[in-house]
Coordinates of C-alpha atoms in Angstrom, one line a residue:
M23 CA 94.6 118.2 119.6
E24 CA 92.8 119.5 116.5
L25 CA 93.9 118.8 113.0
A26 CA 95.1 121.7 111.0
P27 CA 92.8 122.7 108.1
R28 CA 95.3 121.5 105.5
K29 CA 95.5 118.0 107.1
K30 CA 91.7 117.9 107.3
R31 CA 91.5 118.5 103.5
I32 CA 93.8 115.6 102.7
L33 CA 91.9 113.1 104.9
P34 CA 89.3 112.2 102.2
F35 CA 92.1 111.3 99.9
I36 CA 93.9 109.2 102.5
A37 CA 90.6 107.4 103.3
F38 CA 90.0 106.7 99.6
L39 CA 93.6 105.4 99.2
W40 CA 93.3 103.3 102.3
G41 CA 90.0 101.8 101.1
L42 CA 91.7 101.1 97.7
A43 CA 94.7 99.5 99.3
E44 CA 92.8 97.3 101.8
G45 CA 90.3 96.3 99.1
S46 CA 93.2 94.9 97.0
L47 CA 96.4 93.6 98.6
F48 CA 96.9 95.6 101.9
F49 CA 95.6 94.0 105.1
I50 CA 94.9 96.8 107.6
V51 CA 91.3 98.1 107.4
P52 CA 90.4 101.7 106.9
D53 CA 88.4 101.4 110.2
V54 CA 91.7 102.3 111.9
L55 CA 91.8 105.8 110.4
L56 CA 88.0 106.2 110.9
T57 CA 88.1 105.3 114.6
F58 CA 90.8 107.8 115.2
V59 CA 88.8 110.6 113.5
A60 CA 85.5 109.4 115.1
R61 CA 87.0 109.9 118.6
K62 CA 86.4 113.6 118.2
D63 CA 84.3 114.1 115.1
L64 CA 81.7 111.5 114.2
K65 CA 80.3 113.6 111.3
R66 CA 83.7 113.8 109.7
A67 CA 84.4 110.1 110.2
L68 CA 81.1 109.3 108.5
F69 CA 82.1 111.5 105.6
L70 CA 85.4 109.8 105.4
S71 CA 83.7 106.4 105.5
L72 CA 82.2 107.2 102.1
F73 CA 85.6 107.9 100.6
A74 CA 87.0 104.7 102.1
A75 CA 84.0 102.8 100.6
L76 CA 84.6 104.3 97.2
G77 CA 88.2 103.4 97.4
A78 CA 87.2 99.8 98.3
L79 CA 84.7 99.8 95.5
L80 CA 87.5 100.7 93.0
A81 CA 89.7 98.0 94.4
G82 CA 86.9 95.5 94.2
W83 CA 86.4 96.3 90.6
L84 CA 90.1 95.9 89.9
M85 CA 90.3 92.6 91.7
L86 CA 87.2 91.3 90.0
E87 CA 88.6 92.2 86.5
W88 CA 92.0 90.8 87.4
S89 CA 90.2 87.6 88.5
R90 CA 88.3 87.4 85.2
S91 CA 91.4 87.9 83.1
N92 CA 93.9 85.8 85.1
Y93 CA 92.4 84.0 88.0
Q94 CA 95.4 81.9 89.0
T95 CA 97.7 84.9 89.3
A96 CA 95.1 87.0 91.1
R97 CA 94.4 84.2 93.5
Y98 CA 98.1 83.6 94.1
A99 CA 98.6 87.3 94.9
V100 CA 95.6 87.3 97.3
E101 CA 96.9 84.1 99.1
Q102 CA 100.1 86.1 99.9
V103 CA 98.1 88.6 102.0
P104 CA 98.5 87.8 105.7
A105 CA 95.6 85.7 107.2
I106 CA 94.3 84.6 103.8
S107 CA 94.5 80.9 102.9
M108 CA 93.3 78.7 100.1
N109 CA 90.7 77.3 102.5
R110 CA 89.3 80.7 103.2
I111 CA 89.1 81.5 99.4
Q112 CA 87.3 78.2 98.8
Q113 CA 84.9 79.0 101.7
V114 CA 84.1 82.4 100.2
S115 CA 83.5 80.8 96.8
A116 CA 81.0 78.3 98.3
E117 CA 79.3 81.1 100.3
L118 CA 78.9 83.2 97.1
G119 CA 77.5 80.2 95.3
Q120 CA 74.9 79.5 98.0
Q121 CA 74.1 83.1 99.3
G122 CA 75.0 85.3 96.3
I123 CA 75.4 89.0 97.2
F124 CA 74.3 88.4 100.8
A125 CA 77.6 86.7 101.4
I126 CA 79.3 90.0 100.8
F127 CA 77.3 91.6 103.6
L128 CA 78.0 88.8 105.9
G129 CA 81.7 88.9 105.2
S130 CA 81.9 92.6 106.0
V131 CA 81.0 91.9 109.6
T132 CA 82.7 88.6 110.1
G133 CA 86.3 89.6 109.4
V134 CA 86.5 87.9 106.0
P135 CA 88.6 90.1 103.7
Y136 CA 86.6 91.9 101.0
K137 CA 89.2 91.2 98.4
I138 CA 88.4 87.5 98.5
Y139 CA 84.8 88.3 97.6
A140 CA 85.9 90.4 94.6
L141 CA 88.3 87.7 93.5
E142 CA 85.7 84.9 93.7
W143 CA 82.9 87.1 92.3
G144 CA 84.9 87.7 89.2
H145 CA 86.0 84.1 88.9
L146 CA 82.4 82.9 89.2
G147 CA 81.3 85.3 86.5
F148 CA 78.5 87.0 88.4
S149 CA 77.1 90.4 87.5
W150 CA 79.3 93.5 88.1
S151 CA 76.3 95.7 88.8
L152 CA 75.2 93.4 91.7
F153 CA 78.7 93.4 93.1
F154 CA 78.8 97.2 92.8
L155 CA 75.6 97.6 94.8
A156 CA 76.5 95.1 97.5
S157 CA 80.0 96.4 97.8
L158 CA 79.1 100.1 98.2
L159 CA 76.4 99.3 100.7
S160 CA 78.3 96.7 102.7
R161 CA 81.6 98.7 102.9
Y162 CA 80.0 102.0 103.8
V163 CA 77.8 100.4 106.5
R164 CA 80.7 98.6 108.0
F165 CA 83.0 101.6 108.0
A166 CA 80.2 103.9 109.4
A167 CA 79.4 101.3 112.1
S168 CA 83.1 101.3 113.2
A169 CA 83.1 105.1 113.4
I170 CA 79.8 105.2 115.3
L171 CA 80.9 102.5 117.7
A172 CA 84.2 104.3 118.3
N173 CA 82.5 107.6 118.9
T174 CA 79.9 106.1 121.2
V175 CA 82.7 104.4 123.3
C176 CA 84.6 107.7 123.5
R177 CA 81.6 109.7 124.6
T178 CA 80.6 107.0 127.1
I179 CA 84.0 106.6 128.7
G180 CA 85.1 110.1 128.1
E181 CA 87.2 111.6 125.3
K182 CA 90.1 112.3 127.6
R183 CA 90.2 108.8 128.9
V184 CA 90.1 107.3 125.4
S185 CA 93.2 108.9 123.9
S186 CA 94.8 108.2 120.6
K187 CA 97.2 105.9 122.4
V188 CA 94.2 103.8 123.7
I189 CA 92.8 103.5 120.2
L190 CA 96.2 102.5 118.9
I191 CA 96.6 99.8 121.6
F192 CA 93.1 98.6 120.7
W193 CA 94.1 98.1 117.1
V194 CA 97.4 96.4 117.9
L195 CA 95.6 94.0 120.2
F196 CA 92.8 93.5 117.6
Y197 CA 95.2 92.5 114.9
A198 CA 97.3 90.4 117.2
A199 CA 94.1 88.4 118.0
Y200 CA 92.9 88.4 114.4
F201 CA 96.2 87.1 113.0
S202 CA 96.6 84.5 115.8
F203 CA 93.1 83.0 115.1
S204 CA 93.3 83.2 111.3
E205 CA 94.4 80.3 109.2
W206 CA 97.5 81.0 107.3

């Protein structure tokens, strides 16, 4: 089933908003949307990955500034997000202190929410420009990798065998496992 042209035009906006939401206080990653699109159109999914990364970048900046202006309130809000605990926040703070911007890249592939890096980066008073660079690169690479992986799986197994329902089931199982293994 092909998306109508009108729906295709709104997808960049949806990807941007999803990146913005997940980079702040939402907890479902934009990779969900990107993998659905990548099933049939990798080029479009890669294009949407850029919009999701830009949304995440804006969220990162907002979280960083919130952290700098009122860390306790920002941290409390982030702690309310499912699968985020004070221990995880402290772990990210220690990683940033030891590894700097490289911790952001590592976090993007290990399931540690980006919003924690923005929160702690702001609290630690590190440079916004370094955060900007690391965020844009790490978020885009992660989103694009999800799209490429989804497209590769669909082409290998067969597009008809990997329906939208199969992708939905994958994400439900993914989040069930993620939440069951995360410290709350």
